mmCIF file of C-alpha atoms and ligand atoms in Angstrom:
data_model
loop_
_atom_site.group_PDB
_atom_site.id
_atom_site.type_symbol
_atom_site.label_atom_id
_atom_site.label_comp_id
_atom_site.label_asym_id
_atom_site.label_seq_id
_atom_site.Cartn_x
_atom_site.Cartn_y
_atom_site.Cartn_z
ATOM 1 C CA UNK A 9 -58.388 22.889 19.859
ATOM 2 C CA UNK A 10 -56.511 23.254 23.009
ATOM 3 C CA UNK A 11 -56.191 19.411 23.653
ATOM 4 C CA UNK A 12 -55.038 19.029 19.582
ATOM 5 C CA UNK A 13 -51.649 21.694 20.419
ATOM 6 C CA UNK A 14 -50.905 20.257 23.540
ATOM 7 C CA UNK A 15 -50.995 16.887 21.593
ATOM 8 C CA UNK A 16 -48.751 17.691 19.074
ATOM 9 C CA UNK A 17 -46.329 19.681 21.255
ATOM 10 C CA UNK A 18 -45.807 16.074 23.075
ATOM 11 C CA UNK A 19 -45.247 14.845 19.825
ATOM 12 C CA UNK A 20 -43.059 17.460 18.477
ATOM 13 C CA UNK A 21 -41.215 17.365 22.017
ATOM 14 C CA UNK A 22 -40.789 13.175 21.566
ATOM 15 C CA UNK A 23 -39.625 13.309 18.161
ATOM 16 C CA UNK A 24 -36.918 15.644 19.269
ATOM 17 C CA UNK A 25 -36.272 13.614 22.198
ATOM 18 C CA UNK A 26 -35.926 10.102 19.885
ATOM 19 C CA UNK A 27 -33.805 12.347 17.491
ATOM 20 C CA UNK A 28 -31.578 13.336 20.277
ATOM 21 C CA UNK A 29 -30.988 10.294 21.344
ATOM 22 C CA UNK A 30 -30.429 9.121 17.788
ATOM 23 C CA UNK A 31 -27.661 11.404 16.888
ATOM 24 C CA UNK A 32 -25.892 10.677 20.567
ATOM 25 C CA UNK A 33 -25.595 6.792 19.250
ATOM 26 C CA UNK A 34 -24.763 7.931 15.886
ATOM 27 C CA UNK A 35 -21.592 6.007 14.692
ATOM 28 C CA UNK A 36 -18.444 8.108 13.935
ATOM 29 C CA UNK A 37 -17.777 6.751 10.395
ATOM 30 C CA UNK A 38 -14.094 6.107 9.268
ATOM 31 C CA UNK A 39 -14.241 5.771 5.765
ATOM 32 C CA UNK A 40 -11.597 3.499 4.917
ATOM 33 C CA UNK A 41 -10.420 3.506 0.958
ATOM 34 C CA UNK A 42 -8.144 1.252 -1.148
ATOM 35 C CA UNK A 43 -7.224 0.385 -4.611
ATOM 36 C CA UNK A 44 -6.596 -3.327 -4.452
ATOM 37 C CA UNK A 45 -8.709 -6.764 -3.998
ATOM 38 C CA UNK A 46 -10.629 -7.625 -0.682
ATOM 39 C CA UNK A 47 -8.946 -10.578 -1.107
ATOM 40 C CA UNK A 48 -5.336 -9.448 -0.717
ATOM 41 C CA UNK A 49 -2.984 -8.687 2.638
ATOM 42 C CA UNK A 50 -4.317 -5.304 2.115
ATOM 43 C CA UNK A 51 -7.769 -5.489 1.729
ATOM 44 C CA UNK A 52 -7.868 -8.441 4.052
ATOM 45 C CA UNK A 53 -6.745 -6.255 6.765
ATOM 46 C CA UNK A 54 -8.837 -3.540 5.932
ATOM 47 C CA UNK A 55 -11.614 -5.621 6.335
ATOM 48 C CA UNK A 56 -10.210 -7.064 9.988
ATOM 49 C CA UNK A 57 -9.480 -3.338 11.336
ATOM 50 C CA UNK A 58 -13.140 -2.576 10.413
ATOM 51 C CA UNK A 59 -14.603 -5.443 12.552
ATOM 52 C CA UNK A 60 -12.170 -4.869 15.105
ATOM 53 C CA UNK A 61 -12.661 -1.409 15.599
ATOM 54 C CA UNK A 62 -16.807 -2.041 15.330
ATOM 55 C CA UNK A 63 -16.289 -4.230 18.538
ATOM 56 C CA UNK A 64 -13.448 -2.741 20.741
ATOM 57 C CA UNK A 65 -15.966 0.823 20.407
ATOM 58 C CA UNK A 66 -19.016 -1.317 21.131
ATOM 59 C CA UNK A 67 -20.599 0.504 17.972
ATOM 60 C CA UNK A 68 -19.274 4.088 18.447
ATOM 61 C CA UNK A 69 -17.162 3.429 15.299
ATOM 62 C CA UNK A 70 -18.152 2.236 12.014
ATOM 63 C CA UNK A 71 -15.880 1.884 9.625
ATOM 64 C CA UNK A 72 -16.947 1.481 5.825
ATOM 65 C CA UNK A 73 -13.919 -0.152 3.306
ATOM 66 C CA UNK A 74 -14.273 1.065 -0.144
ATOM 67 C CA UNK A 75 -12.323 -1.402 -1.921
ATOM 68 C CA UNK A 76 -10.470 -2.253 -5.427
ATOM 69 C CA UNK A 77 -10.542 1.920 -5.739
ATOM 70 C CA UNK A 78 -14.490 1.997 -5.865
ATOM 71 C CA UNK A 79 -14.213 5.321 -3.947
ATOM 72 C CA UNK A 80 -11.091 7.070 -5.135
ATOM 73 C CA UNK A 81 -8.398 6.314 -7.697
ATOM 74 C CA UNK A 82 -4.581 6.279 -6.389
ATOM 75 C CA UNK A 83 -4.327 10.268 -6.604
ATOM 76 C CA UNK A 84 -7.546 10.904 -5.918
ATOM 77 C CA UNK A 85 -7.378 8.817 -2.852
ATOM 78 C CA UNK A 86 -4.698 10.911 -1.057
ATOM 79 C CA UNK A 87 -6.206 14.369 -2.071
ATOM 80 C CA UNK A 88 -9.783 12.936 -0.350
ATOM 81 C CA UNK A 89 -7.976 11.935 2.543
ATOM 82 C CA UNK A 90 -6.697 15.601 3.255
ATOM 83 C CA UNK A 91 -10.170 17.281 2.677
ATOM 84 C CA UNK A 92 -11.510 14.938 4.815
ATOM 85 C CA UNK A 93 -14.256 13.371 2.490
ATOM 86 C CA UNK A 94 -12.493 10.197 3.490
ATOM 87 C CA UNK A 95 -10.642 9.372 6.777
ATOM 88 C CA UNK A 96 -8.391 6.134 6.393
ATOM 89 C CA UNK A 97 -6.095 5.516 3.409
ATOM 90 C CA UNK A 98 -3.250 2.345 3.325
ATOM 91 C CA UNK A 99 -1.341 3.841 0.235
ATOM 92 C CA UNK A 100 1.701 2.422 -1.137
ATOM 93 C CA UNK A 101 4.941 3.761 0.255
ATOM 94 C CA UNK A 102 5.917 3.845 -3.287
ATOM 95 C CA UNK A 103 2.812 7.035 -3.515
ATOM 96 C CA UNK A 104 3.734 9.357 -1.170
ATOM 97 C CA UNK A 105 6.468 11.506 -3.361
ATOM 98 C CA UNK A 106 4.103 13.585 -4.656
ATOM 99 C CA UNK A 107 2.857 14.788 -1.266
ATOM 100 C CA UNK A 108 6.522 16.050 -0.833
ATOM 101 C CA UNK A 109 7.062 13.267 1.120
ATOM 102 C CA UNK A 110 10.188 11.748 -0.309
ATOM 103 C CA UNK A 111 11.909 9.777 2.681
ATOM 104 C CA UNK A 112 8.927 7.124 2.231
ATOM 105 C CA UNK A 113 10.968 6.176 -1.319
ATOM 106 C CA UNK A 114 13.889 4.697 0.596
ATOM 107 C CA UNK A 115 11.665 1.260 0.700
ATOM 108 C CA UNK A 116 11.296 1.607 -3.218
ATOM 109 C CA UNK A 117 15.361 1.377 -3.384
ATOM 110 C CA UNK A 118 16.311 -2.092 -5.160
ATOM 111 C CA UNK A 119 17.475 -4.508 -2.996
ATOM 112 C CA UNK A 120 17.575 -2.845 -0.042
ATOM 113 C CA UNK A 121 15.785 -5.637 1.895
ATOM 114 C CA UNK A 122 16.698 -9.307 1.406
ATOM 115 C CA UNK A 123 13.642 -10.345 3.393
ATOM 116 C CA UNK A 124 10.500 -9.535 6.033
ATOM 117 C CA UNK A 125 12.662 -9.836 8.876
ATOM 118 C CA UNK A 126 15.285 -7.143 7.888
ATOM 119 C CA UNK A 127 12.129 -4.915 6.549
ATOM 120 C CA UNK A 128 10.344 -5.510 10.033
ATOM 121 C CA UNK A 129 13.818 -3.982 11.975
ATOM 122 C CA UNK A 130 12.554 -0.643 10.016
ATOM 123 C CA UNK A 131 9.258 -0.862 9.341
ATOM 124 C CA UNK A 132 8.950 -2.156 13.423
ATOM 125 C CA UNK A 133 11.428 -0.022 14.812
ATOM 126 C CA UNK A 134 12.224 3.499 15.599
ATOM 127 C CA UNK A 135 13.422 4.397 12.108
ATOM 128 C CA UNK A 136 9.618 3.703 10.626
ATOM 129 C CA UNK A 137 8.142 5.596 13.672
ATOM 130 C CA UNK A 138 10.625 8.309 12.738
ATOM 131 C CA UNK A 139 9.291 7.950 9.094
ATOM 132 C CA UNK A 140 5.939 8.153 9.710
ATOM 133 C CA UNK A 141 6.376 11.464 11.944
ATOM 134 C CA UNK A 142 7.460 12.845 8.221
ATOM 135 C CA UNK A 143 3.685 13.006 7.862
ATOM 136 C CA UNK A 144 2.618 15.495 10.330
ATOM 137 C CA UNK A 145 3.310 18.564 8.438
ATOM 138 C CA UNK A 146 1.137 17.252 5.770
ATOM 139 C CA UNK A 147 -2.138 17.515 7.816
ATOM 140 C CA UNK A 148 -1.787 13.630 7.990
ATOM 141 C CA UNK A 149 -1.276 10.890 10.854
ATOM 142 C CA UNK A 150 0.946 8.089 10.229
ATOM 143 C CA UNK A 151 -0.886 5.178 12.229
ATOM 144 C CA UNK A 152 1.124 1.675 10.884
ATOM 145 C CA UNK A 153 3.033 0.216 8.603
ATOM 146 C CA UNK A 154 1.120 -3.118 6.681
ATOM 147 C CA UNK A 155 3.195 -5.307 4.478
ATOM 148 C CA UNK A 156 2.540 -6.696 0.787
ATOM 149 C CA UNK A 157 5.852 -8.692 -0.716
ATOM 150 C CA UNK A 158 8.537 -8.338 -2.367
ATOM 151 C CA UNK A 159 7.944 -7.915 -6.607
ATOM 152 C CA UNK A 160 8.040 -9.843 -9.624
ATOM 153 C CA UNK A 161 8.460 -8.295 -13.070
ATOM 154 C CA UNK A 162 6.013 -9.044 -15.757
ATOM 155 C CA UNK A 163 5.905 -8.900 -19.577
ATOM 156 C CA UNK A 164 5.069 -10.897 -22.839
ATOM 157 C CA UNK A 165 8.825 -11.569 -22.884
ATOM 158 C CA UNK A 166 10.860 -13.354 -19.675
ATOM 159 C CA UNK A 167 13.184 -10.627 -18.213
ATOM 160 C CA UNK A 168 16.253 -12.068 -17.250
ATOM 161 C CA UNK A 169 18.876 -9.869 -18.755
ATOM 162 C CA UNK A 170 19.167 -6.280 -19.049
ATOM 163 C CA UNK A 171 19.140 -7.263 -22.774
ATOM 164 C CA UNK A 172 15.306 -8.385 -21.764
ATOM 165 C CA UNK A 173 14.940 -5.233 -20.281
ATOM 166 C CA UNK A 174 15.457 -2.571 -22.921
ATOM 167 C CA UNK A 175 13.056 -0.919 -24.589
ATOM 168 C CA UNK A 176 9.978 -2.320 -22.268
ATOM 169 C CA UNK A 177 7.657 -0.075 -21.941
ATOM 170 C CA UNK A 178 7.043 -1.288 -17.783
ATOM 171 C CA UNK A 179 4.594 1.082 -15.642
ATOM 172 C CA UNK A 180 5.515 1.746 -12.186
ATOM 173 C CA UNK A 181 3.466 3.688 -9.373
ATOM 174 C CA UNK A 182 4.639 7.514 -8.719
ATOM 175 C CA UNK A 183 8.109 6.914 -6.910
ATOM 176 C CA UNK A 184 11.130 8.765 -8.902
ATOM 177 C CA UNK A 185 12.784 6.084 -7.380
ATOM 178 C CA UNK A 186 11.070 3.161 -9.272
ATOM 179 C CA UNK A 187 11.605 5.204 -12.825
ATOM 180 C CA UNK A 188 15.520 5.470 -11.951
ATOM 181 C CA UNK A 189 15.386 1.374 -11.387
ATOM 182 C CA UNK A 190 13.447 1.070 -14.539
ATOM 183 C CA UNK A 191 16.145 3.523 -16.357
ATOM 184 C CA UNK A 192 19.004 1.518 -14.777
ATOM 185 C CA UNK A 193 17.674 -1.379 -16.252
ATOM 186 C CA UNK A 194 17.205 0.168 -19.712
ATOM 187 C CA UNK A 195 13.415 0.155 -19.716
ATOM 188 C CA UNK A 196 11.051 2.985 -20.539
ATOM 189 C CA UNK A 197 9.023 3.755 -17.174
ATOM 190 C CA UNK A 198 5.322 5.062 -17.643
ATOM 191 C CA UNK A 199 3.845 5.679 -14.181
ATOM 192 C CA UNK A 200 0.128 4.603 -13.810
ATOM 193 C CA UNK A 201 -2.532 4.091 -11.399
ATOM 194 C CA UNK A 202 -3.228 0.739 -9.658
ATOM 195 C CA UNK A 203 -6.476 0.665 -11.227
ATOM 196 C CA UNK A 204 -5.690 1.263 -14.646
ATOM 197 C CA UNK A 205 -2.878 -1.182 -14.616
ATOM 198 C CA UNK A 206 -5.267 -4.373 -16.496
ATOM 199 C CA UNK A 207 -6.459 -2.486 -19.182
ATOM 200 C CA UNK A 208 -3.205 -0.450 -20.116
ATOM 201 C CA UNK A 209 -1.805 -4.414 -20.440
ATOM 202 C CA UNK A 210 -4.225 -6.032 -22.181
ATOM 203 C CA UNK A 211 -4.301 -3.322 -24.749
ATOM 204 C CA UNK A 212 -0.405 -2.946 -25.158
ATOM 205 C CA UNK A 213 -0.109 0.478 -23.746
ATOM 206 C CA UNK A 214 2.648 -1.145 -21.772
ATOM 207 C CA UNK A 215 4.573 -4.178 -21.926
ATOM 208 C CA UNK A 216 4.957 -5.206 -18.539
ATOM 209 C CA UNK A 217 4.991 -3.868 -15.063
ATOM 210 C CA UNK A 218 6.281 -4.920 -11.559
ATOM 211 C CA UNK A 219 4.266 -6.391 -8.465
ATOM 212 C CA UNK A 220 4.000 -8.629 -5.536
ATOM 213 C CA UNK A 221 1.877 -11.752 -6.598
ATOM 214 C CA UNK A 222 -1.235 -11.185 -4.536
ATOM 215 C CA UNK A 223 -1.824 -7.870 -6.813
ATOM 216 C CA UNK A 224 -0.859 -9.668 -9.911
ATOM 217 C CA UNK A 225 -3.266 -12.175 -9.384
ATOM 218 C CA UNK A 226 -5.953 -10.529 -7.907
ATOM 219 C CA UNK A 227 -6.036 -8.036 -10.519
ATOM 220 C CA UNK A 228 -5.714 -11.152 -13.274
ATOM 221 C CA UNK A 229 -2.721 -9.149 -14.606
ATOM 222 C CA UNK A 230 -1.200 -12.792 -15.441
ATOM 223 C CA UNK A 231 -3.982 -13.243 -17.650
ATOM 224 C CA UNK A 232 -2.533 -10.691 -19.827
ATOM 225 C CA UNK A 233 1.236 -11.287 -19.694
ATOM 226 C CA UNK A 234 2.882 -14.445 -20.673
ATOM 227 C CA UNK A 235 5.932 -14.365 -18.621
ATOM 228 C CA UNK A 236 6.526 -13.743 -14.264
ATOM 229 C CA UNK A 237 10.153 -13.551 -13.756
ATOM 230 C CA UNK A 238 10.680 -14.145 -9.938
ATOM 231 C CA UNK A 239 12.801 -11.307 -9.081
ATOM 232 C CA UNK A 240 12.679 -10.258 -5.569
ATOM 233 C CA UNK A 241 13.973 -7.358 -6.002
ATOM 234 C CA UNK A 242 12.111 -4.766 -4.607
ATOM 235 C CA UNK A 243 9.520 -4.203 -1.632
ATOM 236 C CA UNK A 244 5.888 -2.979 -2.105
ATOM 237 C CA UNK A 245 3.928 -2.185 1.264
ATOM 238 C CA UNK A 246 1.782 0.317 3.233
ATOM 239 C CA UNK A 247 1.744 3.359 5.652
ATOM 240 C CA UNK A 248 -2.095 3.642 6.893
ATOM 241 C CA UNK A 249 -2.068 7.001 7.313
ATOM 242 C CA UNK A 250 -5.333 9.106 8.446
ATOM 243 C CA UNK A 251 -6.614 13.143 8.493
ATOM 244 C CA UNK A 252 -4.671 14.432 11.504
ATOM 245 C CA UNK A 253 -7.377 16.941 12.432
ATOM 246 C CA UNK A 254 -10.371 13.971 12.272
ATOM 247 C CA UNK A 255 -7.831 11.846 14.773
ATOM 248 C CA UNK A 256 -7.515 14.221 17.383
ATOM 249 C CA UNK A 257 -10.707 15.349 17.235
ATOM 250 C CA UNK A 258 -11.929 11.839 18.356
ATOM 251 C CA UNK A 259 -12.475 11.201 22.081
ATOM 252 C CA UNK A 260 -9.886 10.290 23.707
ATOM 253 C CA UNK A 261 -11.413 6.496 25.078
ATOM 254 C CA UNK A 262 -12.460 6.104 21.871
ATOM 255 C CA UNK A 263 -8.956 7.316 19.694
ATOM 256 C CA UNK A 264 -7.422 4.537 22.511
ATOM 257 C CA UNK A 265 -9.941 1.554 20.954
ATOM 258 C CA UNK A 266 -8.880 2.746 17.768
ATOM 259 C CA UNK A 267 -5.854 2.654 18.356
ATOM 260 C CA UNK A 268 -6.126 -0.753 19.842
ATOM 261 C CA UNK A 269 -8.026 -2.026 16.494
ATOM 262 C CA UNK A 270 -4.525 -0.714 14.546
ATOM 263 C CA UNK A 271 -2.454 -2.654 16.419
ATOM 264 C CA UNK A 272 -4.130 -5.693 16.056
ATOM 265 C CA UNK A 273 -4.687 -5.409 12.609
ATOM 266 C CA UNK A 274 -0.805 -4.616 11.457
ATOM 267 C CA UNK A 275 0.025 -7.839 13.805
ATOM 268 C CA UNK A 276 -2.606 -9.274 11.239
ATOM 269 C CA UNK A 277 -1.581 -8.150 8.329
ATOM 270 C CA UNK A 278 2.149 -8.329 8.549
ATOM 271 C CA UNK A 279 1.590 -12.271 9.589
ATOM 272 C CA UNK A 280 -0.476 -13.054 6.945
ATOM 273 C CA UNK A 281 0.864 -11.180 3.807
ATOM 274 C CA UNK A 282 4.026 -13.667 2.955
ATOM 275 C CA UNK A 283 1.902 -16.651 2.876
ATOM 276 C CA UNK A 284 -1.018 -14.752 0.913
ATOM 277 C CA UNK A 285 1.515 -14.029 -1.809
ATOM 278 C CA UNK A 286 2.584 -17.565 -1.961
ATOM 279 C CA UNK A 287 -0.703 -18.801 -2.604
ATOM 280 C CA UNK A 288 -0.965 -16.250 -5.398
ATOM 281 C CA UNK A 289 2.245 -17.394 -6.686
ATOM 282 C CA UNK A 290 0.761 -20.973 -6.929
ATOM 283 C CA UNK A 291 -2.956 -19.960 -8.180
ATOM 284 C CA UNK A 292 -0.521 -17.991 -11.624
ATOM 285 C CA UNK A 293 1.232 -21.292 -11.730
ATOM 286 C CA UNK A 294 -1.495 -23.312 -11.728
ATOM 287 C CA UNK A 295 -3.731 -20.727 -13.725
ATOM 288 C CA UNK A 296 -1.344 -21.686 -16.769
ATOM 289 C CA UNK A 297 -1.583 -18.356 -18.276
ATOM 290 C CA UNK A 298 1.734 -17.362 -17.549
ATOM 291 C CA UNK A 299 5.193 -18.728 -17.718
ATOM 292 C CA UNK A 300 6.866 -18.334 -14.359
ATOM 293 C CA UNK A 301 10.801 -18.015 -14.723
ATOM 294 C CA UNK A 302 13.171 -18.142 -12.106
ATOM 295 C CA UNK A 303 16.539 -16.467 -12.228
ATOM 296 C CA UNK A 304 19.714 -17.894 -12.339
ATOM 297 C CA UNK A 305 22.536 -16.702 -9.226
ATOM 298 C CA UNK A 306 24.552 -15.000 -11.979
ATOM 299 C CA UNK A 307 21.509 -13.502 -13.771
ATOM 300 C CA UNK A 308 20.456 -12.438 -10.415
ATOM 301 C CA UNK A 309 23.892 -10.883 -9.567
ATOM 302 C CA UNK A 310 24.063 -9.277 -12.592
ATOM 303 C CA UNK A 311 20.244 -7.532 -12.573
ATOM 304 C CA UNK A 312 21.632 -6.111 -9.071
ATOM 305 C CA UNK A 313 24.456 -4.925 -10.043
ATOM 306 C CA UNK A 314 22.957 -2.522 -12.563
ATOM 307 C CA UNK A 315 20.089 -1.745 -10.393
ATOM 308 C CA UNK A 316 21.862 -0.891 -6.670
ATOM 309 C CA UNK A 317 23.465 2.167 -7.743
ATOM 310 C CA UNK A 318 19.853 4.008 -8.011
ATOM 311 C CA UNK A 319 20.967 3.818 -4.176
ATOM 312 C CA UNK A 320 23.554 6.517 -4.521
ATOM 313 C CA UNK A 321 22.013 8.171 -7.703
ATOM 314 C CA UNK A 322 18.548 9.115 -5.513
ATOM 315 C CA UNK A 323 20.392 9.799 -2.224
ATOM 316 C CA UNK A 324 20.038 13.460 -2.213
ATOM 317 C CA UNK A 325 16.475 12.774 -3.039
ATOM 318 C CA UNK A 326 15.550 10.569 -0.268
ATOM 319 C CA UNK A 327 18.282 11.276 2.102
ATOM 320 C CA UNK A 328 21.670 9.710 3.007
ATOM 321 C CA UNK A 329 20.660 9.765 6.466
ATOM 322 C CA UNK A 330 17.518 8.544 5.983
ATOM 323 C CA UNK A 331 19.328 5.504 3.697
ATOM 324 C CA UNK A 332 22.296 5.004 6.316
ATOM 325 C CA UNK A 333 19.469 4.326 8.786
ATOM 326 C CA UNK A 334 17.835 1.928 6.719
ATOM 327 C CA UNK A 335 21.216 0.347 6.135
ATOM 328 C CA UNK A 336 22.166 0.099 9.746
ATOM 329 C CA UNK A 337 18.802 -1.998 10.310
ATOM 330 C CA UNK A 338 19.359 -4.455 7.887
ATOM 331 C CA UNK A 339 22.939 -4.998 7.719
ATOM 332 C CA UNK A 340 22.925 -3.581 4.165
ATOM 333 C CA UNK A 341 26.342 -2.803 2.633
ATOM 334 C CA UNK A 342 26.331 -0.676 -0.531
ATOM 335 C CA UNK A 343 29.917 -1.492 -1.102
ATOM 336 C CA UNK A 344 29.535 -5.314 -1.096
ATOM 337 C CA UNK A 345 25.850 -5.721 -2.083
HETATM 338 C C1 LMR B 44 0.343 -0.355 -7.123
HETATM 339 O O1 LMR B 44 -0.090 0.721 -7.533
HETATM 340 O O2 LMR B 44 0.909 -1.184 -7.847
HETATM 341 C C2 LMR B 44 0.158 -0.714 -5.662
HETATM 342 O O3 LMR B 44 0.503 0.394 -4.902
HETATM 343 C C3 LMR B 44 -1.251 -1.111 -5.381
HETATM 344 C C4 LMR B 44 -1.410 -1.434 -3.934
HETATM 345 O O4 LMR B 44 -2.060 -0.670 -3.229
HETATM 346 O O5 LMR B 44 -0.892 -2.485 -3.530
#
């Protein structure tokens, strides 16, 4: 009797110990979620932060990618992130107005950047480190900034001219600053999330809609629009933004790793996101399912003509200083755009 206690005591006493020792090496798990492709800038460097952080931790972080909005929906995404059921978001800058954080909708602005270089002097600089301290009071961390491309618009119809334009039903993600371009343009803005872009298409709910080409193909939107009219004239990217209480509640050595991981992965992204969106550009051409139409100079001029002065018309909405900044970066001048 005596001999059967003292026997299980040992093995009550070694389970404990192997459990111990179990939940020391127990991972810290950053649950990473996104609503686009694996097999976009996005979800490509998703997937590279994850192996990167596995390794630079040795193992004491393991971070999961939910992709293609498996895990959360656009809305759903951010209100997870802030009761912590996930940890690591890369939302659109375009998505962050309904958090009350409205300075992030300067990079919606039409034509504010002519290319990556002038978006890296912000996005690179001290005005986007300034931009992502806006997210502090919001519980959040503001970790990088990850690029996608500049956008094409898409319809059943080419859309060239603001004649082209009017009466298009077009969805746009939750920036006020996208449905002003849309209004300026004379088309009927419906915002929508990412994931229920295909359908809302395919069925007619809208005519058309606006995106880099890596989400347009990736999501086989061109399978269900005949015309991509290369436009340029907006920017769609990322702020990878994380729960500010789970990030300073990590050890320190191990926050640093992290940290390390980041860095890596927005050199990643933001040097293979222009070329990704050219080879999406050439898989719709060569897909043959929709009509790709340039613009000419003057049909350019014209579309940003009518679409710049959104600039001054969401100002108090985004901030002049915030804009000014932006402008002093890239050289931008709103009275000779
Ligand atoms: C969209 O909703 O169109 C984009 O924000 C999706 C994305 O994450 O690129």
């Amino acid at each position: 009797m005596f001999a059967w206690t003292r026997r299980l005591t040992v093995i009550a006493a070694t389970a404990l110990l192997a459990s111990g020792a179990a939940l020391a090496q127990a991972p810290i798990v950053i649950k990473f979620s996104h609503v686009v492709a694996n097999d976009t800038p996005k979800g490509k460097a998703a997937d590279f932060f994850a192996k990167r952080a596995g390794e630079l931790t040795g193992g004491k972080v393991k971070v999961e990618v939910y992709a293609n909005s498996t895990l959360y929906k656009d809305k759903e995404e951010m209100e997870a992130l802030q009761l912590g059921a996930v940890q690591m978001l890369a939302p659109s800058l375009a998505k962050f107005g309904p958090l009350g954080v409205k300075e992030f909708e300067v990079f919606d602005l039409p034509f504010i950047f002519d290319n990556y270089d002038e978006l890296h002097k912000v996005t690179q600089g001290a005005v986007g480190k300034q931009l992502l301290g806006k997210l502090e009071g919001r519980g959040l961390k503001g970790l990088a900034f990850w690029d996608n491309g500049f956008k094409s618009f898409s319809a059943n119809k080419p859309l060239k001219t603001l004649d082209d334009f009017k009466g298009q039903k077009l969805r746009i993600q939750s920036s006020k600053v996208l449905e002003a371009q849309m209004r300026a343009l004379g088309a009927l803005p419906q915002v929508m999330a990412f994931s229920e872009v295909y359908q809302a298409l395919q069925t007619g709910v809208v005519d058309g809609t606006e995106n880099p080409h890596s989400n347009l193909f990736t999501q086989k939107m061109h399978e269900v629009q005949k015309h991509v009219t290369l436009s340029d004239h907006g920017y769609l990217g990322y702020a990878v933004i994380t729960n500010k209480k789970f990030w300073d509640g990590l050890p320190a050595d191990v926050r640093a790793q992290v940290e390390q991981a980041m860095a890596e992965s927005t050199a990643y992204a933001n040097r293979i996101a222009k070329e990704e969106n050219q080879q999406a550009l050439e898989k719709v051409k060569a897909s043959g399912k929709s009509q790709i139409n340039a613009l000419s100079v003057a049909e350019r001029q014209a579309m940003k003509r009518a679409m710049v002065k959104v600039h001054q018309d969401m100002a108090s909405r985004i901030g002049q200083d915030v804009i000014n900044a932006v402008y002093k970066e890239t050289g931008f001048d709103p009275a000779n755009p």
